CSV table of C-alpha atoms in Angstrom, one decimal:
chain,number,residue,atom,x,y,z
A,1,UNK,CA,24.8,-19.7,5.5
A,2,UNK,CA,23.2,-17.1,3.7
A,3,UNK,CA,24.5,-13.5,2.6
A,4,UNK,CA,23.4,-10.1,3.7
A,5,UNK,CA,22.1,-9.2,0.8
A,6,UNK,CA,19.7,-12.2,1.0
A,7,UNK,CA,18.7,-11.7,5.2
A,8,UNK,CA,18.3,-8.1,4.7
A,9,UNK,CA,15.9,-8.8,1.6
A,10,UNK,CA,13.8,-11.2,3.8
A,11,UNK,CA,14.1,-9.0,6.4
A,12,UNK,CA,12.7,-5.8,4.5
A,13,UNK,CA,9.9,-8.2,3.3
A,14,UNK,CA,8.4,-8.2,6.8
A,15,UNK,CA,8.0,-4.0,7.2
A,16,UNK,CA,5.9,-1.7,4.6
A,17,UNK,CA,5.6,2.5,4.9
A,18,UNK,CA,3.3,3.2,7.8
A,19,UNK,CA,0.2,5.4,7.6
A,20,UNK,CA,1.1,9.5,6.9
A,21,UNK,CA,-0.3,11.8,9.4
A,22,UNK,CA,-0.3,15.9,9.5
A,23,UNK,CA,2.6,17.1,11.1
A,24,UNK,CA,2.9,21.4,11.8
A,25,UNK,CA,5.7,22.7,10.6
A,26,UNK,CA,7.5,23.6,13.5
A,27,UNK,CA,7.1,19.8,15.1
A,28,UNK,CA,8.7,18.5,11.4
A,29,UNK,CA,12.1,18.8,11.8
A,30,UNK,CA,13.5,14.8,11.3
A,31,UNK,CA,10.7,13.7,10.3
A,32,UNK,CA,10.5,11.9,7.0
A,33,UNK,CA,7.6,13.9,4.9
A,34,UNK,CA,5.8,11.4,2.7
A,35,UNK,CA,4.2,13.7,0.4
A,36,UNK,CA,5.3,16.4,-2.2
A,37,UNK,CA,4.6,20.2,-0.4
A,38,UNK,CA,4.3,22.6,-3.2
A,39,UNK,CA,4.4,26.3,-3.2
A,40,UNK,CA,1.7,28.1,-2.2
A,41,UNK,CA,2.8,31.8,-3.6
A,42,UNK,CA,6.3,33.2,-5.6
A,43,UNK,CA,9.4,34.3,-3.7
A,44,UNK,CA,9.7,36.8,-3.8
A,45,UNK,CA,6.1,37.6,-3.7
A,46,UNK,CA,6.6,40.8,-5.6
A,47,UNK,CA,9.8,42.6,-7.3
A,48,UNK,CA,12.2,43.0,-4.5
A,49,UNK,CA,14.7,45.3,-3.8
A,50,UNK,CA,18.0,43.6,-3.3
A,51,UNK,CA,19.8,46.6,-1.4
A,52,UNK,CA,19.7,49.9,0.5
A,53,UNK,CA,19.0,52.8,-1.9
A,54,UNK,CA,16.9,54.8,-4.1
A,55,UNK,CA,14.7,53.0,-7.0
A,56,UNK,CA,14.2,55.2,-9.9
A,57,UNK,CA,13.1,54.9,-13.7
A,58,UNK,CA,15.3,54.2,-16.5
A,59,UNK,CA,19.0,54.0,-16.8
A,60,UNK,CA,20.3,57.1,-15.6
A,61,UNK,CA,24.2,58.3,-15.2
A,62,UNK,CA,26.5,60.4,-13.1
A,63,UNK,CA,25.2,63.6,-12.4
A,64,UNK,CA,21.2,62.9,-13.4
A,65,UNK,CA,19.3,64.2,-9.9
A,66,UNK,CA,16.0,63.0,-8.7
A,67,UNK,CA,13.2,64.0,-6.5
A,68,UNK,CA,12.3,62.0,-3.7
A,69,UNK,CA,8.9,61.7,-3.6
A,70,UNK,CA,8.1,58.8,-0.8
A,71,UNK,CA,9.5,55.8,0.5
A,72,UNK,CA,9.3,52.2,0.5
A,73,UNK,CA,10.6,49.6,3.7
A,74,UNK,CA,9.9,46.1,4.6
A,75,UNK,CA,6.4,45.1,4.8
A,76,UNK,CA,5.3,48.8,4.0
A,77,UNK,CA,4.8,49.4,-0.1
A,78,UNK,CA,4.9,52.3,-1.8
A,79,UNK,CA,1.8,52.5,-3.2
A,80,UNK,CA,2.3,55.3,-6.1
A,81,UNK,CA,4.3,54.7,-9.4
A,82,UNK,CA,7.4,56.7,-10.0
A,83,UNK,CA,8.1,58.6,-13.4
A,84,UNK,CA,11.0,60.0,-15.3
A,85,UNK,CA,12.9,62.2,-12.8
A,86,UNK,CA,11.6,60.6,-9.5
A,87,UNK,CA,13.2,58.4,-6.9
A,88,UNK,CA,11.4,56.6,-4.1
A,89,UNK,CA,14.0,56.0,-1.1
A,90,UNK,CA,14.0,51.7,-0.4
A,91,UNK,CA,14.9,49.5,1.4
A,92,UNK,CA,16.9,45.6,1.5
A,93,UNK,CA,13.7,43.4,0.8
A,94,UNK,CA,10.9,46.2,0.2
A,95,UNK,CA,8.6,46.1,-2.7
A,96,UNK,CA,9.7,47.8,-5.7
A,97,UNK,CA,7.2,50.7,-6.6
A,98,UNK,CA,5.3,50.5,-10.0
A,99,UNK,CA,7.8,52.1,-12.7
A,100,UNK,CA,10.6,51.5,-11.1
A,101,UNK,CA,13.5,49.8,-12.9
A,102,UNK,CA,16.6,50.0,-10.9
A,103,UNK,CA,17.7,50.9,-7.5
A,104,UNK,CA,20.7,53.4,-7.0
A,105,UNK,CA,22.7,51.8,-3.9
A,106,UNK,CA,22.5,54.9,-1.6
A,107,UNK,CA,26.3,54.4,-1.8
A,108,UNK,CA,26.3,55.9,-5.4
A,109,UNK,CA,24.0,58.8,-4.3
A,110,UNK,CA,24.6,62.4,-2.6
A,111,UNK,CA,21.3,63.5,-0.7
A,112,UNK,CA,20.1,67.0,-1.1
A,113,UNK,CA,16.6,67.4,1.2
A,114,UNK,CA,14.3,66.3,-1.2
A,115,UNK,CA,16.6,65.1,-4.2
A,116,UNK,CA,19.4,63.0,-5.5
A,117,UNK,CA,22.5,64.0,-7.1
A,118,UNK,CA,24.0,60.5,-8.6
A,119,UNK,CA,27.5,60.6,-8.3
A,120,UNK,CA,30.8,59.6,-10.9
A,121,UNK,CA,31.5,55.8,-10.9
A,122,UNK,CA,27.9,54.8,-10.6
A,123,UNK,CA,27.3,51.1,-9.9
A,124,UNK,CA,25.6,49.2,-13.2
A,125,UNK,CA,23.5,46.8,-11.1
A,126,UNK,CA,19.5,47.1,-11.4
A,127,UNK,CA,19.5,45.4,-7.4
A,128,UNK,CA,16.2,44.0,-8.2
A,129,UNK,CA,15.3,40.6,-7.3
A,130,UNK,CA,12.4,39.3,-9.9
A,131,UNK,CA,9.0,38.2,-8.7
A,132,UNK,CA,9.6,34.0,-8.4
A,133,UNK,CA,13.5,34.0,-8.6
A,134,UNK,CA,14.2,31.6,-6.1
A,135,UNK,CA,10.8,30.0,-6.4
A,136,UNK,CA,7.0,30.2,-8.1
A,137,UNK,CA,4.0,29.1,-7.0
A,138,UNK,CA,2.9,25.2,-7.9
A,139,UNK,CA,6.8,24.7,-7.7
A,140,UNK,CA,7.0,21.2,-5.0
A,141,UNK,CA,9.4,20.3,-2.7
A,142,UNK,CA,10.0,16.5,-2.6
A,143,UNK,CA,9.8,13.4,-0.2
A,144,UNK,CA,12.3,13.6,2.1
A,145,UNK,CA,14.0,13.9,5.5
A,146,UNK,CA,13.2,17.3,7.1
A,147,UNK,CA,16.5,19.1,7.9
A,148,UNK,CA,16.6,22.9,9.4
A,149,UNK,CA,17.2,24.4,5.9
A,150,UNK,CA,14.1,22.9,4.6
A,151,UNK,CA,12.0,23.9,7.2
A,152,UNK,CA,12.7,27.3,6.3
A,153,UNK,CA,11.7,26.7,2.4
A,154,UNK,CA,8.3,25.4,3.3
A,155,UNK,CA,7.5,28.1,6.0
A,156,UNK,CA,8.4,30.7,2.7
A,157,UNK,CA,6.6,28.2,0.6
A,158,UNK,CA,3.4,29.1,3.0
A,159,UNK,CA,3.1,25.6,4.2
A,160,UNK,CA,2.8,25.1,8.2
A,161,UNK,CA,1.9,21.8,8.4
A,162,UNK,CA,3.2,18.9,6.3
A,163,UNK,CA,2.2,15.4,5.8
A,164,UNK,CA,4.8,12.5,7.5
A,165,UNK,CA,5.1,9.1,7.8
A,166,UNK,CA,3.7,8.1,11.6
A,167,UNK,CA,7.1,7.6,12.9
A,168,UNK,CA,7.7,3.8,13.7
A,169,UNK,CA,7.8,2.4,17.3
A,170,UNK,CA,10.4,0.1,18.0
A,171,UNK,CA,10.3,-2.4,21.5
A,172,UNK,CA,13.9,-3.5,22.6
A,173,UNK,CA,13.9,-6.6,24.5
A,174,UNK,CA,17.3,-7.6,26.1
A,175,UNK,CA,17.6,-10.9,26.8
A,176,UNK,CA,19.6,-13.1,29.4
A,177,UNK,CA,20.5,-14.2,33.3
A,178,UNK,CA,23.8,-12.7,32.6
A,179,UNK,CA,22.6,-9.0,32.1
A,180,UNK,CA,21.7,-5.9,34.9
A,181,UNK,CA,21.2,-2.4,33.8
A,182,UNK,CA,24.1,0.3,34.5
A,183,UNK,CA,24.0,1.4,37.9
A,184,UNK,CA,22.9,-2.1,39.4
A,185,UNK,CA,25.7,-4.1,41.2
A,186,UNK,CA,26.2,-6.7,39.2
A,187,UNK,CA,27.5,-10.2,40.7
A,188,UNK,CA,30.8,-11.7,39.8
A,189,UNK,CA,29.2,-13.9,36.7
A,190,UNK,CA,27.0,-10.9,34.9
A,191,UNK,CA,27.4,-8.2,32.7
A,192,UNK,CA,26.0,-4.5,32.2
A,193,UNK,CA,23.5,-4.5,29.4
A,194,UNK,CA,25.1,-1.9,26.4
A,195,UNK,CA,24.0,-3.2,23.2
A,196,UNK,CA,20.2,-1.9,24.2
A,197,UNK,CA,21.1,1.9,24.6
A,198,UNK,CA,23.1,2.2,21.2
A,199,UNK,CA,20.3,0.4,19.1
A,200,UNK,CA,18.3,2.7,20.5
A,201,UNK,CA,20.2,5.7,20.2
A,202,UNK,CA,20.2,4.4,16.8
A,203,UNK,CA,16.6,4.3,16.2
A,204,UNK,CA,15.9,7.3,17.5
A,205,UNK,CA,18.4,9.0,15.0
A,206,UNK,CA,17.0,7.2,12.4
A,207,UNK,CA,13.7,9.0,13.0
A,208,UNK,CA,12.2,6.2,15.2
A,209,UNK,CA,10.7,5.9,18.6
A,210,UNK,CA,12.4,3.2,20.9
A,211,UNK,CA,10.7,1.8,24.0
A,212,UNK,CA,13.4,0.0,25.8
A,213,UNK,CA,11.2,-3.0,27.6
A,214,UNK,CA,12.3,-4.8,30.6
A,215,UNK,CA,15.2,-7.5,30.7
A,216,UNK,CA,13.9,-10.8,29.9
A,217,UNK,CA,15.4,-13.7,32.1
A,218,UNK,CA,16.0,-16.9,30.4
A,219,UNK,CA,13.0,-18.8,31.1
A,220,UNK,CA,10.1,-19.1,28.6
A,221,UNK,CA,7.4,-17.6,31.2
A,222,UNK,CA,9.4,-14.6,31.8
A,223,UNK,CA,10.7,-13.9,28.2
A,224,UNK,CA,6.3,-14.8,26.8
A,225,UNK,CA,5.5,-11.6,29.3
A,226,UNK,CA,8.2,-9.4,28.4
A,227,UNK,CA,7.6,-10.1,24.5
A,228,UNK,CA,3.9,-9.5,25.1
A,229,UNK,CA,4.3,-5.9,26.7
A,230,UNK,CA,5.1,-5.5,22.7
A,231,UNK,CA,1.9,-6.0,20.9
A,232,UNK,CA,1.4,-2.3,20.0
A,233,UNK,CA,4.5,-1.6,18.6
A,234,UNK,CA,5.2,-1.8,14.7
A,235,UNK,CA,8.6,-3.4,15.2
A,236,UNK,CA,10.3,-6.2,18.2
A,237,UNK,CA,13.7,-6.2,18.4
A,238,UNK,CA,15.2,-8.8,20.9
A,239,UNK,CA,19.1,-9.1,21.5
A,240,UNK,CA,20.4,-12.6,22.4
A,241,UNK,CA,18.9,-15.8,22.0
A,242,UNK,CA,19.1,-15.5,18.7
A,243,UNK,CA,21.7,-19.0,18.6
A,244,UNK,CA,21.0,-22.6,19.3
A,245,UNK,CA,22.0,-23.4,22.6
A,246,UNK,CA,19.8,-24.1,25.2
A,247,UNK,CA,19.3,-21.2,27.3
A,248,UNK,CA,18.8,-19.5,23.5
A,249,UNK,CA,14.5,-19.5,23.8
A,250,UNK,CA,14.2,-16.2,21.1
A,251,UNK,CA,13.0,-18.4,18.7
A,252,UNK,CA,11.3,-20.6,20.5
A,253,UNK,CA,9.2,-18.4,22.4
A,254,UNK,CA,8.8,-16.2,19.7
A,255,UNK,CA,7.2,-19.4,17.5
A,256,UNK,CA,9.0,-17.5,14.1
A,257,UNK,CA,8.7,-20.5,11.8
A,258,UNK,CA,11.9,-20.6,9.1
A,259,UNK,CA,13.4,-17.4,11.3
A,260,UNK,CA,16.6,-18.7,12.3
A,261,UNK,CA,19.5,-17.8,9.6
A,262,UNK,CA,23.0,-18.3,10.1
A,263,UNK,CA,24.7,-15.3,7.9
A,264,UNK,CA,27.7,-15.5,6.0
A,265,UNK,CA,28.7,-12.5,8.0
A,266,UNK,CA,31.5,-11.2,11.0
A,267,UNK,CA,31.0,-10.2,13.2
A,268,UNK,CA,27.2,-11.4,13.8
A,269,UNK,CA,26.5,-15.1,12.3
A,270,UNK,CA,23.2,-15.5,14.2
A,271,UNK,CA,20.0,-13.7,13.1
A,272,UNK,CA,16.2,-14.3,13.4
A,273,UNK,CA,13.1,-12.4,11.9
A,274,UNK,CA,9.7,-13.0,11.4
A,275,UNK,CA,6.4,-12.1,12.6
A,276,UNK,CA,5.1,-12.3,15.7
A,277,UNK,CA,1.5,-11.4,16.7
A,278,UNK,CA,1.9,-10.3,13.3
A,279,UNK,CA,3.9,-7.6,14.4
A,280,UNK,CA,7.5,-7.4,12.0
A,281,UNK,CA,10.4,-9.7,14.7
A,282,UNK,CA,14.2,-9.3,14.5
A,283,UNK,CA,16.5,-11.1,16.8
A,284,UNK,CA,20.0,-10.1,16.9
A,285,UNK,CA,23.1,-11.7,18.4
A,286,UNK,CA,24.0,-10.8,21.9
A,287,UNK,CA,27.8,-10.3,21.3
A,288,UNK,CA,27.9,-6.8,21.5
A,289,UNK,CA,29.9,-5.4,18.6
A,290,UNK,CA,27.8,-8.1,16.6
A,291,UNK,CA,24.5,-7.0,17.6
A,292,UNK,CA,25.4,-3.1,17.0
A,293,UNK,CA,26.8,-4.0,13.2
A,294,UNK,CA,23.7,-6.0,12.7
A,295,UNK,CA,21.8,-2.8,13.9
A,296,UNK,CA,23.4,-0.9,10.9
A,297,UNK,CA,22.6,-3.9,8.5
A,298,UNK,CA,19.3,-4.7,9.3
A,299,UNK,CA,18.1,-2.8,12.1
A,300,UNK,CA,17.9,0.7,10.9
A,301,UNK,CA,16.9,-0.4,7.0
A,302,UNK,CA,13.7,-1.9,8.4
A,303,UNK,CA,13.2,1.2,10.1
A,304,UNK,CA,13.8,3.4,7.0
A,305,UNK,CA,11.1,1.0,5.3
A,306,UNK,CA,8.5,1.2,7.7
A,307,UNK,CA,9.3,5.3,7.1
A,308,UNK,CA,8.6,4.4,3.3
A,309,UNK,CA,12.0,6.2,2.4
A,310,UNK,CA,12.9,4.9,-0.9
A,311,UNK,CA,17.1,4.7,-0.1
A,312,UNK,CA,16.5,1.9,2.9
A,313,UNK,CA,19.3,-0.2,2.3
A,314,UNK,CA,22.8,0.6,4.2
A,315,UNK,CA,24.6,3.5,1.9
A,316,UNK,CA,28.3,2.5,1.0
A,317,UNK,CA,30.8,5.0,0.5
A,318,UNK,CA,34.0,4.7,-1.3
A,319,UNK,CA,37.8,5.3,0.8
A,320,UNK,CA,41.5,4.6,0.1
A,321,UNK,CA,43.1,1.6,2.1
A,322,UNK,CA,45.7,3.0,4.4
A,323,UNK,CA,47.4,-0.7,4.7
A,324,UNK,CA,48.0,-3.9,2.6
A,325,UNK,CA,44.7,-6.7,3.8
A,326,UNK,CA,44.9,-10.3,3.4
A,327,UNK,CA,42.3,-12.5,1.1
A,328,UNK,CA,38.8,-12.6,2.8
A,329,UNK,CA,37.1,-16.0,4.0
A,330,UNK,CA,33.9,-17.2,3.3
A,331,UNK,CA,32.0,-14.9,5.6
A,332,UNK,CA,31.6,-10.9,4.2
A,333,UNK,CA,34.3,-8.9,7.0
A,334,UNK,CA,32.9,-5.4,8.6
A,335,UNK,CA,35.9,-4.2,10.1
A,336,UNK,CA,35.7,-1.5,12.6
A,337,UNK,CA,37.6,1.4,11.1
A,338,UNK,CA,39.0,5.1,11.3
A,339,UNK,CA,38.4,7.4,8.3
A,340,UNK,CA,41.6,9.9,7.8
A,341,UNK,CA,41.6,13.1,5.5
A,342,UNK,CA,42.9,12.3,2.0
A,343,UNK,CA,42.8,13.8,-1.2
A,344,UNK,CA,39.6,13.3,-2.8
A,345,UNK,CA,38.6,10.3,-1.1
A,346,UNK,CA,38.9,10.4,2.5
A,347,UNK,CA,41.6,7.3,3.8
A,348,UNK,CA,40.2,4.2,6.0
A,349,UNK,CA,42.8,2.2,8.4
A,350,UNK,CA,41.2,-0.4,10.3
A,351,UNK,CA,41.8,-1.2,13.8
A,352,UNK,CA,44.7,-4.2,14.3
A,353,UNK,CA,41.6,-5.9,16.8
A,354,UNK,CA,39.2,-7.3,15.5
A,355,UNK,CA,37.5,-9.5,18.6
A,356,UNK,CA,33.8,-8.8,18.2
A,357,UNK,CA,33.5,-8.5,22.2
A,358,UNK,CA,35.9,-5.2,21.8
A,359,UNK,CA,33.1,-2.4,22.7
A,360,UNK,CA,36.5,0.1,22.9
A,361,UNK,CA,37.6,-0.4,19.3
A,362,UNK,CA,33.9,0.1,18.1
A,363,UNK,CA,33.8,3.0,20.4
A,364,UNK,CA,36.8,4.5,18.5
A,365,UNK,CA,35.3,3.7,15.3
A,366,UNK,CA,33.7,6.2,12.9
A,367,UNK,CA,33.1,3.5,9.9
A,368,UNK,CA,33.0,-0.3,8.8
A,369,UNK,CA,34.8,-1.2,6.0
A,370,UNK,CA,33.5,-4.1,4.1
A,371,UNK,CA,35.5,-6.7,2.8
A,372,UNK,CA,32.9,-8.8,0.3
A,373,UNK,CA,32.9,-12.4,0.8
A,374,UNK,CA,36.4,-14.4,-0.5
A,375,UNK,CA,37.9,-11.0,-2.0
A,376,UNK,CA,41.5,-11.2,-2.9
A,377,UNK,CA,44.5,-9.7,-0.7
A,378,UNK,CA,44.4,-5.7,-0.9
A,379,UNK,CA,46.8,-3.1,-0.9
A,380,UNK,CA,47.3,0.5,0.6
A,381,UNK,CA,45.7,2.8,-1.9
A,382,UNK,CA,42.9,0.4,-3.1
A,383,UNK,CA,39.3,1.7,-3.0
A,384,UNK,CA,37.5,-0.3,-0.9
A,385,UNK,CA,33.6,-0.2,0.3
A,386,UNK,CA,32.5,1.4,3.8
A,387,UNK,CA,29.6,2.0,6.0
A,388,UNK,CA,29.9,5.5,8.0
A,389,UNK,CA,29.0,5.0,11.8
């Protein structure tokens, strides 16, 4: 058997970043942008108010009056300067005129027709935001995943369009006489197919397009056809047959040479990848819990590579055991697992079953705690190693 840190090396071996392409801005959010965007122009673009009020020269004190002599909003400048004894009424986000050095938060101001009176208890603040405070021009956001926040920083940067990794096509190929799609009326001896729609709930998540083929049937004609409907896409993913038994034709079919791996791994001991067509291949167990943790392991990292993000492999977190564990075996344990509040680090009890078959206890799961091959007997209040689901 081999470890997961070894089949998910070989397995990242297979996939490299696919080509960027130009993406607008408002199409970007998820994607994974590739390339740095930088900064077009400061923000703010010009000396901003920061409130409401009257901007005026100097540092003046209670009872100093001004005369008003224009005003200045959003989007509409002031285009004179103001001198000693002047005041231009502004706006929240309006340019500051030239001359200006402070605005008087209309607050701390009586209005007299055309003048000012400033009144006793006079706020100290200038209420100016500086050309380039939050931002200059040149400045570069980095490589990342696209959230809502960061759309708004590049549409003030002045970017609309970004470049992003083309996002990665992934073909699903369930395999099996045993399996009918939901809705179908299965007979006494089959099953619904489920592993297929979380995989590809997954990839799609992940920032991937899925293409969920057609059931393949266990016979090597039927399963050749289906696997060929896959040519185009940049990643195969087949579920079951990925064992040696005899209705198991994955890798047979499939002609993977040195693909088959048994992992030192629970649930999911069976695992195949390769190429084929020279297209990257995995083939995950059928169990379904198996196939799903499997997805998290190796699944989704391959699809982080091909989206050339540099943090591919799974992310561990850190939480407090909420119960004593026994010693570990020779296989590396992801237990399904609820995360609790705690202080600091959040707590992690695992589920009392286990059974890799037991889609309910997954479905109540919101992390797998990993228990590293042979690791001693653990205790409540240990910090152990999990993957968030």
């Amino acid at each position: 058997m081999i470890s997961v840190e070894e089949a998910l090396a070989r397995c990242l071996a297979l996939v490299a970043p696919l080509s960027p392409e130009v993406v607008p801005l408002a199409q970007a959010a998820g994607r994974w942008m590739c390339r740095p965007a930088v900064a077009k122009r400061d923000q703010p673009p010009f000396p901003a108010s920061a409130m409401d009020g009257y901007a005026v020269q100097g540092n003046p004190g209670p009872d100093d009056n001004f005369v008003v002599i224009g005003e200045a909003g959003a989007g509409h400048a002031f285009g004179g300067e103001v001198g000693p004894g002047q005041a231009v009424r502004i706006f929240t986000g309006a340019p500051v005129p030239r001359g200006a050095t402070r605005v008087i938060i209309q607050e701390d101001v009586v209005r007299l027709d055309d003048r000012i009176l400033l009144k006793d208890g006079l706020d100290a603040g200038p209420h100016i935001r500086p050309q380039g405070q939050d931002f200059r021009a040149g400045d570069s956001l980095s490589p990342r995943r696209l959230r809502p926040n960061d759309l708004a920083l590049l549409a003030a940067m002045n970017i609309p369009a970004v470049q992003a990794t083309r996002r990665p096509v992934v073909a699903i190929v369930a395999t099996g006489d045993e399996l009918v799609m939901p809705g179908e009326d299965p007979r006494p001896d089959q099953i619904n197919a489920s592993n297929s729609f979380a995989l590809q709930a997954m990839i799609e998540a992940e920032g991937g397009l899925s293409r969920l083929l057609p059931i393949a049937r266990d016979t090597e004609a039927e399963l050749a056809t289906v696997l060929g409907l896959a040519d185009d896409a940049d990643l195969i993913v087949t579920i079951g047959g990925a064992s040696v038994g005899d209705h198991d034709l994955v890798g047979r079919v499939a002609g993977l040479e040195h693909s088959f791996w048994k992992l030192a791994l629970r649930p999911g001991k069976p695992l195949m990848a390769g190429r084929l067509n020279g297209v990257p291949m995995l083939g995950l167990p059928g169990n379904p819990v198996s196939a799903i943790v499997c997805g998290h392991l190796f699944l989704l990292p391959m699809v982080r590579a091909l989206l050339g993000r540099p943090d591919a492999a799974p992310q561990y977190l850190q939480a407090r055991l909420t119960t004593d564990l026994p010693a570990n075996g020779p296989r590396a344990h992801y237990m399904r697992a609820r995360l609790l509040p705690g202080d600091g680090l959040p707590g992690i009890a695992p589920f009392d079953r286990q059974d890799s078959a037991l889609l309910s206890i997954l479905g109540q799961a919101d992390a797998l705690l990993l228990r590293p091959i042979d690791a001693p007997a653990c205790h409540a209040g240990d910090t152990v190693p999990y993957l968030p689901l």
